[in-house]
CSV table of C-alpha atoms (C1' of nucleotides) in Angstrom, one decimal:
chain,number,residue,atom,x,y,z
A,1,UNK,CA,0.1,0.1,0.0
A,2,UNK,CA,1.4,3.4,-0.9
A,3,UNK,CA,2.4,5.7,2.0
A,4,UNK,CA,-0.2,8.3,1.3
A,5,UNK,CA,-2.8,5.5,1.5
A,6,UNK,CA,-1.3,4.7,4.9
A,7,UNK,CA,-1.7,8.2,6.1
A,8,UNK,CA,-5.2,8.5,4.6
A,9,UNK,CA,-6.3,5.3,6.4
A,10,UNK,CA,-4.6,6.5,9.6
A,11,UNK,CA,-6.8,9.6,9.4
A,12,UNK,CA,-9.9,7.5,8.8
A,13,UNK,CA,-9.0,5.1,11.6
A,14,UNK,CA,-8.4,7.9,14.2
A,15,UNK,CA,-11.4,9.9,13.0
A,16,UNK,CA,-13.7,6.9,13.3
A,17,UNK,CA,-12.4,6.2,16.7
A,18,UNK,CA,-12.9,9.8,18.0
A,19,UNK,CA,-16.3,10.2,16.2
A,20,UNK,CA,-17.6,7.0,17.8
A,21,UNK,CA,-16.5,7.9,21.2
A,22,UNK,CA,-17.3,11.8,21.4
A,23,UNK,CA,-19.6,12.4,18.6
A,24,UNK,CA,-18.8,14.0,15.3
A,25,UNK,CA,-19.8,17.5,16.3
A,26,UNK,CA,-17.7,17.4,19.5
A,27,UNK,CA,-14.6,16.2,17.7
A,28,UNK,CA,-12.3,18.6,16.3
A,29,UNK,CA,-10.0,18.4,13.5
A,30,UNK,CA,-7.1,19.3,15.7
A,31,UNK,CA,-8.0,16.2,17.9
A,32,UNK,CA,-7.9,14.0,14.8
A,33,UNK,CA,-4.6,15.6,13.8
A,34,UNK,CA,-3.1,15.1,17.3
A,35,UNK,CA,-4.2,11.5,17.2
A,36,UNK,CA,-2.6,10.8,13.7
A,37,UNK,CA,0.5,12.7,14.7
A,38,UNK,CA,0.3,15.7,12.1
A,39,UNK,CA,-0.9,19.3,12.3
A,40,UNK,CA,-4.5,20.0,11.6
A,41,UNK,CA,-3.7,21.8,8.4
A,42,UNK,CA,-2.1,18.7,6.9
A,43,UNK,CA,-5.5,16.9,7.1
A,44,UNK,CA,-6.7,19.1,4.3
A,45,UNK,CA,-4.3,17.6,2.0
A,46,UNK,CA,-6.1,14.3,2.1
A,47,UNK,CA,-9.7,15.5,2.7
A,48,UNK,CA,-11.4,18.7,1.6
A,49,UNK,CA,-13.3,19.0,5.0
A,50,UNK,CA,-14.2,17.2,8.2
A,51,UNK,CA,-17.6,16.3,6.7
A,52,UNK,CA,-15.8,14.4,3.8
A,53,UNK,CA,-14.0,12.2,6.5
A,54,UNK,CA,-17.3,11.4,8.1
A,55,UNK,CA,-18.8,10.6,4.8
A,56,UNK,CA,-16.1,8.3,3.7
A,57,UNK,CA,-16.3,6.3,7.0
A,58,UNK,CA,-20.0,5.8,6.6
A,59,UNK,CA,-20.3,5.1,2.9
A,60,UNK,CA,-17.5,2.6,3.0
A,61,UNK,CA,-19.3,0.8,6.0
A,62,UNK,CA,-22.5,0.8,4.1
A,63,UNK,CA,-20.8,-0.6,1.0
A,64,UNK,CA,-19.5,-3.4,2.9
A,65,UNK,CA,-22.7,-4.0,4.5
A,66,UNK,CA,-24.6,-4.2,1.1
A,67,UNK,CA,-22.0,-6.7,-0.1
A,68,UNK,CA,-22.7,-9.1,2.7
A,69,UNK,CA,-26.5,-8.8,2.2
A,70,UNK,CA,-26.1,-9.5,-1.6
A,71,UNK,CA,-24.1,-12.8,-0.5
A,72,UNK,CA,-27.1,-13.7,1.9
A,73,UNK,CA,-29.6,-13.1,-0.9
A,74,UNK,CA,-27.8,-15.1,-3.4
A,75,UNK,CA,-27.9,-18.3,-1.3
A,76,UNK,CA,-31.1,-20.5,-1.6
A,77,UNK,CA,-32.6,-20.5,1.9
A,78,UNK,CA,-35.7,-20.6,3.5
A,79,UNK,CA,-37.1,-17.2,4.8
A,80,UNK,CA,-36.3,-18.2,8.5
A,81,UNK,CA,-32.6,-19.1,7.7
A,82,UNK,CA,-32.4,-16.1,5.5
A,83,UNK,CA,-33.6,-13.8,8.2
A,84,UNK,CA,-30.9,-15.4,10.5
A,85,UNK,CA,-28.2,-14.9,8.0
A,86,UNK,CA,-29.3,-11.1,7.7
A,87,UNK,CA,-28.8,-10.8,11.3
A,88,UNK,CA,-25.6,-12.6,11.2
A,89,UNK,CA,-24.3,-10.6,8.3
A,90,UNK,CA,-25.3,-7.3,10.1
A,91,UNK,CA,-23.7,-8.3,13.3
A,92,UNK,CA,-20.5,-9.3,11.4
A,93,UNK,CA,-20.4,-6.0,9.5
A,94,UNK,CA,-20.8,-4.0,12.9
A,95,UNK,CA,-18.1,-6.2,14.3
A,96,UNK,CA,-15.7,-5.6,11.5
A,97,UNK,CA,-16.1,-1.8,11.7
A,98,UNK,CA,-17.6,-1.0,15.1
A,99,UNK,CA,-16.7,2.6,15.0
A,100,UNK,CA,-18.4,3.1,11.7
A,101,UNK,CA,-21.5,1.3,12.9
A,102,UNK,CA,-21.7,3.5,15.9
A,103,UNK,CA,-21.3,6.5,14.0
A,104,UNK,CA,-24.0,5.5,11.6
A,105,UNK,CA,-26.3,4.7,14.4
A,106,UNK,CA,-25.6,7.9,16.6
A,107,UNK,CA,-25.2,10.4,14.0
A,108,UNK,CA,-28.3,10.5,11.9
A,109,UNK,CA,-29.0,14.0,12.8
A,110,UNK,CA,-25.4,15.1,11.5
A,111,UNK,CA,-25.5,12.9,8.5
A,112,UNK,CA,-28.9,14.4,7.4
A,113,UNK,CA,-27.4,18.0,7.1
A,114,UNK,CA,-24.4,16.8,4.9
A,115,UNK,CA,-24.4,17.5,1.3
A,116,UNK,CA,-23.7,13.8,0.6
A,117,UNK,CA,-26.6,12.6,2.4
A,118,UNK,CA,-28.5,11.3,-0.5
A,119,UNK,CA,-26.1,8.6,-1.2
A,120,UNK,CA,-26.4,7.4,2.5
A,121,UNK,CA,-30.1,7.5,2.3
A,122,UNK,CA,-30.3,5.4,-0.8
A,123,UNK,CA,-28.0,2.8,0.8
A,124,UNK,CA,-30.2,2.9,3.8
A,125,UNK,CA,-33.3,2.3,1.6
A,126,UNK,CA,-31.6,-0.5,0.0
A,127,UNK,CA,-30.9,-2.2,3.3
A,128,UNK,CA,-34.4,-1.7,4.5
A,129,UNK,CA,-35.9,-3.3,1.3
A,130,UNK,CA,-33.5,-6.3,1.9
A,131,UNK,CA,-35.1,-7.0,5.1
A,132,UNK,CA,-38.7,-6.3,4.1
A,133,UNK,CA,-38.4,-8.6,1.1
A,134,UNK,CA,-37.3,-11.5,3.4
A,135,UNK,CA,-40.1,-10.7,5.9
A,136,UNK,CA,-42.7,-10.7,3.1
A,137,UNK,CA,-41.4,-13.8,1.7
A,138,UNK,CA,-41.8,-15.5,5.1
A,139,UNK,CA,-45.4,-14.3,5.4
A,140,UNK,CA,-46.3,-15.6,2.1
A,141,UNK,CA,-45.0,-19.1,2.7
A,142,UNK,CA,-46.6,-19.2,6.2
A,143,UNK,CA,-43.5,-19.3,8.3
A,144,UNK,CA,-43.9,-15.7,9.7
A,145,UNK,CA,-46.9,-14.2,11.6
A,146,UNK,CA,-49.4,-12.2,9.5
A,147,UNK,CA,-51.0,-10.4,12.5
A,148,UNK,CA,-48.1,-7.9,13.0
A,149,UNK,CA,-47.0,-5.5,10.3
A,150,UNK,CA,-43.7,-6.3,8.5
A,151,UNK,CA,-42.5,-2.8,9.1
A,152,UNK,CA,-43.0,-2.9,12.9
A,153,UNK,CA,-41.2,-6.2,13.1
A,154,UNK,CA,-38.4,-5.0,10.9
A,155,UNK,CA,-37.8,-2.0,13.0
A,156,UNK,CA,-37.7,-3.9,16.4
A,157,UNK,CA,-35.3,-6.3,14.8
A,158,UNK,CA,-33.1,-3.6,13.1
A,159,UNK,CA,-32.9,-1.6,16.2
A,160,UNK,CA,-32.0,-4.4,18.4
A,161,UNK,CA,-29.4,-5.6,15.9
A,162,UNK,CA,-27.7,-2.3,15.2
A,163,UNK,CA,-27.6,-1.1,18.6
A,164,UNK,CA,-25.9,-4.2,19.9
A,165,UNK,CA,-22.6,-2.6,18.6
A,166,UNK,CA,-23.0,-0.2,21.6
A,167,UNK,CA,-22.8,-3.0,24.2
A,168,UNK,CA,-21.4,-6.2,22.7
A,169,UNK,CA,-17.7,-6.8,23.4
A,170,UNK,CA,-15.9,-9.3,21.3
A,171,UNK,CA,-13.6,-10.3,24.1
A,172,UNK,CA,-14.8,-13.2,26.1
A,173,UNK,CA,-16.4,-16.5,25.2
A,174,UNK,CA,-19.6,-15.0,23.8
A,175,UNK,CA,-19.1,-14.9,20.2
A,176,UNK,CA,-20.7,-12.8,17.4
A,177,UNK,CA,-22.2,-16.3,16.0
A,178,UNK,CA,-23.8,-16.9,19.4
A,179,UNK,CA,-25.1,-13.4,19.7
A,180,UNK,CA,-26.7,-13.8,16.2
A,181,UNK,CA,-28.2,-17.1,17.1
A,182,UNK,CA,-29.7,-15.9,20.4
A,183,UNK,CA,-31.0,-12.7,18.6
A,184,UNK,CA,-32.6,-14.8,15.8
A,185,UNK,CA,-34.0,-17.3,18.4
A,186,UNK,CA,-35.5,-14.4,20.5
A,187,UNK,CA,-37.0,-12.7,17.6
A,188,UNK,CA,-38.3,-15.7,15.9
A,189,UNK,CA,-39.1,-18.2,18.7
A,190,UNK,CA,-39.7,-15.6,21.5
A,191,UNK,CA,-38.3,-15.4,25.0
A,192,UNK,CA,-41.3,-17.3,26.7
A,193,UNK,CA,-40.4,-20.7,27.9
A,194,UNK,CA,-41.2,-23.4,25.2
A,195,UNK,CA,-44.3,-25.2,26.1
A,196,UNK,CA,-43.4,-28.9,26.4
A,197,UNK,CA,-46.7,-30.5,27.2
B,1,UNK,CA,-48.4,28.9,36.7
B,2,UNK,CA,-46.3,31.9,37.3
B,3,UNK,CA,-45.0,33.8,34.3
B,4,UNK,CA,-41.3,33.1,34.9
B,5,UNK,CA,-42.3,29.2,34.9
B,6,UNK,CA,-44.1,29.8,31.6
B,7,UNK,CA,-40.8,31.2,30.2
B,8,UNK,CA,-38.8,28.5,31.7
B,9,UNK,CA,-40.8,25.8,30.3
B,10,UNK,CA,-40.9,27.6,26.9
B,11,UNK,CA,-37.1,27.3,26.9
B,12,UNK,CA,-37.1,23.8,28.0
B,13,UNK,CA,-39.7,22.9,25.3
B,14,UNK,CA,-38.0,24.8,22.4
B,15,UNK,CA,-34.4,23.4,23.5
B,16,UNK,CA,-35.8,19.9,23.6
B,17,UNK,CA,-37.2,20.2,20.2
B,18,UNK,CA,-34.0,21.7,18.7
B,19,UNK,CA,-31.7,19.0,20.6
B,20,UNK,CA,-33.8,16.1,19.4
B,21,UNK,CA,-33.9,17.3,15.9
B,22,UNK,CA,-30.2,18.6,15.4
B,23,UNK,CA,-28.4,17.1,18.3
B,24,UNK,CA,-27.2,19.0,21.4
B,25,UNK,CA,-23.7,19.9,20.2
B,26,UNK,CA,-25.1,21.4,16.9
B,27,UNK,CA,-27.8,23.5,18.7
B,28,UNK,CA,-26.7,26.9,19.6
B,29,UNK,CA,-28.0,29.1,22.5
B,30,UNK,CA,-28.8,31.6,19.9
B,31,UNK,CA,-31.0,29.3,18.1
B,32,UNK,CA,-32.9,28.3,21.3
B,33,UNK,CA,-33.2,32.0,22.1
B,34,UNK,CA,-34.6,32.7,18.5
B,35,UNK,CA,-37.2,30.0,18.8
B,36,UNK,CA,-38.4,31.2,22.4
B,37,UNK,CA,-38.4,34.8,21.1
B,38,UNK,CA,-35.7,36.3,23.3
B,39,UNK,CA,-32.0,37.2,23.0
B,40,UNK,CA,-29.5,34.6,23.8
B,41,UNK,CA,-28.1,36.4,26.9
B,42,UNK,CA,-31.7,36.2,28.5
B,43,UNK,CA,-31.5,32.4,28.6
B,44,UNK,CA,-28.8,32.8,31.3
B,45,UNK,CA,-31.2,34.5,33.7
B,46,UNK,CA,-33.2,31.0,33.8
B,47,UNK,CA,-30.3,28.6,33.4
B,48,UNK,CA,-26.6,28.8,34.3
B,49,UNK,CA,-25.5,27.1,31.1
B,50,UNK,CA,-26.6,25.2,28.0
B,51,UNK,CA,-25.6,21.9,29.8
B,52,UNK,CA,-28.0,22.7,32.6
B,53,UNK,CA,-30.9,22.9,30.0
B,54,UNK,CA,-29.9,19.5,28.7
B,55,UNK,CA,-29.6,18.1,32.2
B,56,UNK,CA,-33.0,19.4,33.2
B,57,UNK,CA,-34.7,17.8,30.1
B,58,UNK,CA,-33.2,14.5,30.7
B,59,UNK,CA,-33.4,14.2,34.5
B,60,UNK,CA,-37.1,15.2,34.4
B,61,UNK,CA,-37.8,12.5,31.8
B,62,UNK,CA,-35.9,9.9,33.8
B,63,UNK,CA,-37.8,10.9,37.0
B,64,UNK,CA,-41.1,10.4,35.2
B,65,UNK,CA,-40.1,7.0,33.8
B,66,UNK,CA,-39.1,5.8,37.3
B,67,UNK,CA,-42.3,6.8,38.5
B,68,UNK,CA,-44.3,4.7,36.0
B,69,UNK,CA,-41.9,1.8,36.7
B,70,UNK,CA,-42.6,2.0,40.3
B,71,UNK,CA,-46.3,1.7,39.6
B,72,UNK,CA,-45.7,-1.5,37.4
B,73,UNK,CA,-43.7,-2.9,40.3
B,74,UNK,CA,-46.6,-2.2,42.9
B,75,UNK,CA,-49.0,-4.2,41.0
B,76,UNK,CA,-49.2,-8.0,41.6
B,77,UNK,CA,-48.5,-9.4,38.2
B,78,UNK,CA,-47.1,-12.5,36.6
B,79,UNK,CA,-43.5,-11.9,35.3
B,80,UNK,CA,-44.9,-12.1,31.7
B,81,UNK,CA,-47.6,-9.5,32.4
B,82,UNK,CA,-45.0,-7.5,34.4
B,83,UNK,CA,-42.7,-7.4,31.5
B,84,UNK,CA,-45.5,-6.4,29.0
B,85,UNK,CA,-46.3,-3.6,31.5
B,86,UNK,CA,-42.7,-2.4,31.5
B,87,UNK,CA,-42.7,-2.2,27.8
B,88,UNK,CA,-46.0,-0.2,27.8
B,89,UNK,CA,-44.7,2.1,30.6
B,90,UNK,CA,-41.6,2.8,28.6
B,91,UNK,CA,-43.5,3.5,25.4
B,92,UNK,CA,-45.9,5.7,27.2
B,93,UNK,CA,-43.1,7.6,28.7
B,94,UNK,CA,-41.5,8.0,25.5
B,95,UNK,CA,-44.6,9.1,23.8
B,96,UNK,CA,-45.3,11.7,26.7
B,97,UNK,CA,-41.9,13.2,26.1
B,98,UNK,CA,-40.6,12.1,22.8
B,99,UNK,CA,-38.0,14.8,22.5
B,100,UNK,CA,-36.5,14.1,25.9
B,101,UNK,CA,-36.6,10.3,25.1
B,102,UNK,CA,-34.7,10.9,21.8
B,103,UNK,CA,-32.2,13.1,23.4
B,104,UNK,CA,-31.5,10.4,26.1
B,105,UNK,CA,-31.0,7.8,23.4
B,106,UNK,CA,-28.9,9.9,21.1
B,107,UNK,CA,-26.8,12.0,23.3
B,108,UNK,CA,-25.0,9.4,25.5
B,109,UNK,CA,-21.8,10.8,24.4
B,110,UNK,CA,-22.7,14.3,25.5
B,111,UNK,CA,-24.2,13.3,28.8
B,112,UNK,CA,-21.2,11.3,29.7
B,113,UNK,CA,-19.0,14.5,29.6
B,114,UNK,CA,-21.5,16.5,31.7
B,115,UNK,CA,-20.7,17.3,35.3
B,116,UNK,CA,-24.1,16.1,36.4
B,117,UNK,CA,-23.7,12.7,34.8
B,118,UNK,CA,-23.6,10.6,37.8
B,119,UNK,CA,-27.3,11.4,38.5
B,120,UNK,CA,-28.1,10.2,35.0
B,121,UNK,CA,-26.1,7.2,35.3
B,122,UNK,CA,-27.8,6.2,38.7
B,123,UNK,CA,-31.2,6.6,37.3
B,124,UNK,CA,-30.2,4.5,34.2
B,125,UNK,CA,-28.8,1.7,36.6
B,126,UNK,CA,-32.3,1.7,38.4
B,127,UNK,CA,-34.0,1.3,35.2
B,128,UNK,CA,-31.9,-1.6,34.2
B,129,UNK,CA,-32.2,-3.2,37.5
B,130,UNK,CA,-36.0,-3.0,37.2
B,131,UNK,CA,-35.9,-4.9,33.9
B,132,UNK,CA,-33.4,-7.5,35.0
B,133,UNK,CA,-35.3,-8.2,38.2
B,134,UNK,CA,-38.5,-9.0,36.3
B,135,UNK,CA,-36.6,-11.2,33.9
B,136,UNK,CA,-35.0,-13.1,36.8
B,137,UNK,CA,-38.3,-13.6,38.3
B,138,UNK,CA,-39.7,-15.1,35.1
B,139,UNK,CA,-36.6,-17.4,34.7
B,140,UNK,CA,-37.1,-18.6,38.2
B,141,UNK,CA,-40.8,-19.4,37.9
B,142,UNK,CA,-40.4,-21.2,34.6
B,143,UNK,CA,-42.0,-18.7,32.3
B,144,UNK,CA,-39.0,-17.5,30.5
B,145,UNK,CA,-36.1,-19.4,28.9
B,146,UNK,CA,-33.0,-20.0,30.7
B,147,UNK,CA,-30.7,-20.8,27.7
B,148,UNK,CA,-30.3,-17.0,26.8
B,149,UNK,CA,-28.5,-14.7,29.3
B,150,UNK,CA,-30.9,-12.2,30.9
B,151,UNK,CA,-28.7,-9.3,30.0
B,152,UNK,CA,-28.7,-10.1,26.4
B,153,UNK,CA,-32.4,-10.4,26.2
B,154,UNK,CA,-32.7,-7.3,28.3
B,155,UNK,CA,-30.5,-5.2,25.9
B,156,UNK,CA,-32.5,-6.5,22.7
B,157,UNK,CA,-35.8,-5.5,24.3
B,158,UNK,CA,-34.5,-2.2,25.7
B,159,UNK,CA,-32.9,-1.0,22.4
B,160,UNK,CA,-36.1,-2.1,20.4
B,161,UNK,CA,-38.3,-0.3,22.9
B,162,UNK,CA,-36.4,2.9,23.2
B,163,UNK,CA,-35.5,3.3,19.8
B,164,UNK,CA,-39.1,3.1,18.6
B,165,UNK,CA,-39.4,6.8,19.5
B,166,UNK,CA,-37.4,7.5,16.3
B,167,UNK,CA,-40.0,6.1,14.1
B,168,UNK,CA,-43.3,5.5,15.9
B,169,UNK,CA,-45.8,8.4,15.0
B,170,UNK,CA,-48.8,8.7,17.3
B,171,UNK,CA,-50.9,10.0,14.5
B,172,UNK,CA,-52.9,7.3,12.9
B,173,UNK,CA,-54.9,4.2,14.0
B,174,UNK,CA,-51.8,2.5,15.2
B,175,UNK,CA,-51.8,3.2,19.0
B,176,UNK,CA,-49.1,3.0,21.6
B,177,UNK,CA,-51.0,0.2,23.3
B,178,UNK,CA,-51.1,-1.8,20.1
B,179,UNK,CA,-47.4,-1.1,19.7
B,180,UNK,CA,-46.7,-2.3,23.3
B,181,UNK,CA,-48.8,-5.4,22.7
B,182,UNK,CA,-47.1,-6.3,19.3
B,183,UNK,CA,-43.7,-5.6,21.0
B,184,UNK,CA,-44.4,-7.8,23.9
B,185,UNK,CA,-45.7,-10.5,21.8
B,186,UNK,CA,-42.7,-10.5,19.3
B,187,UNK,CA,-40.4,-10.8,22.2
B,188,UNK,CA,-42.2,-13.4,24.2
B,189,UNK,CA,-43.8,-15.4,21.6
B,190,UNK,CA,-41.6,-14.8,18.6
B,191,UNK,CA,-42.3,-13.8,15.0
B,192,UNK,CA,-42.4,-17.3,13.7
B,193,UNK,CA,-45.8,-18.6,12.9
B,194,UNK,CA,-47.5,-20.5,15.7
B,195,UNK,CA,-47.5,-24.1,15.2
B,196,UNK,CA,-51.0,-25.4,15.2
B,197,UNK,CA,-50.5,-29.0,14.8
C,1,DG,C1',3.1,15.8,1.9
C,2,DT,C1',3.7,18.6,5.8
C,3,DC,C1',4.6,22.6,8.3
C,4,DT,C1',3.8,27.8,9.9
C,5,DA,C1',0.9,31.2,10.4
C,6,DT,C1',-3.5,33.1,10.3
C,7,DA,C1',-8.0,34.4,8.3
C,8,DT,C1',-12.6,34.0,9.5
C,9,DT,C1',-16.5,32.7,11.8
C,10,DA,C1',-19.1,31.3,15.5
C,11,DG,C1',-19.7,29.6,19.8
C,12,DG,C1',-20.9,30.0,25.2
C,13,DA,C1',-21.0,33.2,28.5
C,14,DT,C1',-20.9,37.8,31.2
C,15,DA,C1',-21.6,42.9,32.7
C,16,DG,C1',-24.4,46.3,33.4
C,17,DA,C1',-28.1,49.5,31.5
C,18,DC,C1',-33.1,49.5,31.4
D,1,DG,C1',-36.7,39.6,33.4
D,2,DT,C1',-34.9,41.2,29.2
D,3,DC,C1',-31.8,43.7,26.3
D,4,DT,C1',-27.3,45.7,24.5
D,5,DA,C1',-22.9,45.0,23.8
D,6,DT,C1',-19.0,42.4,24.0
D,7,DC,C1',-15.4,39.3,26.0
D,8,DC,C1',-13.1,35.2,25.3
D,9,DT,C1',-12.2,31.0,23.3
D,10,DA,C1',-12.0,27.8,20.0
D,11,DA,C1',-13.5,26.0,15.8
D,12,DT,C1',-12.9,25.1,10.4
D,13,DA,C1',-10.4,26.1,6.7
D,14,DT,C1',-6.7,28.4,3.8
D,15,DA,C1',-2.2,30.5,1.8
D,16,DG,C1',2.2,29.8,1.0
D,17,DA,C1',7.0,28.4,2.7
D,18,DC,C1',9.7,24.2,2.8
DNA sequence: GTCTATATTAGGATAGAC
DNA sequence: GTCTATCCTAATATAGAC
């Protein structure tokens, strides 16, 4: 990797870390520069603005996420298995780029005011469409309930899945795969004890 | 209500609205003053700082939430019904003060840096304790599953419940009570179609 | 590609008149 | 209780030397 790419990714890495911990608005370009080990003016050789850094972090993340979703959709699975795979793919994407994922969850207010918001919005719409299609498929073939609106179910799952990046810690024996399995089981089977009689 | 109380609550109302829409850090005291119809200096007659406004919004909200939880705990209910009532109480609290609820969800980064953070943290701990106690009770009497950690279940429910304030709109025929019932049913019974054979 | 130096803007907060 | 006027600080961003 060329040296300027190293520096650029160092800026992205440090920025993502600070944005996730402190919020975008409260993070200054001087802090980012400090973390990288340059002076603040030098950042502007690599990015035209602070917003551009935010934008690159978030769009890269959404790009990776969409790639994972496409893989899930290409496999031939039952709606139930596909939903579980969407959950797993989302959790793996968040685990691969936790800072980007946190920023995406926390900074919708900020992103909405950015000039590049349309691209983010389009990616978000595609993500939502992916989930809803799987849910509709499961309703059609009788594997999911039809007495609860798909959108309502989707939003509950989505928020539970995305927000887990705020509390899940990959250290320890509790793996992402286990987390995904527990999540899928709660949302599909419920937390009430199984009736065995 | 005395006139100075009117003005003070107008400041709180306008601030909450702006904080929820734009984020705390991106909202200026001048914007708040504009919204209220005074000049920015006048705000400081009612509050010592912008942080103090944030703090009052959030602590009042948490106070109301704790009141609702206490009511739920005082009733004699099964763990399942109590969990459902906790969900309903949370959704009603968020619906009563949607801006405060949104701020509380979005601005953890900001709140953590405030001098009054300890009070918020204590209230948050009590809220968590309330949920966990009900979950443990249900595990003990056999109504909830024991193969998934209570904390994991709690966090999924919590995030799904709290975040609904971002998308739920009280207009229209879909009521809070219905939302609460759907949420409880998804989390307890699951979204998979009921097996009827 | 990074530095120095600085322009420019805007933020939170305050003092004192009314 | 509000206004006027302003202090002080800190932010993003730029220009030009090295």
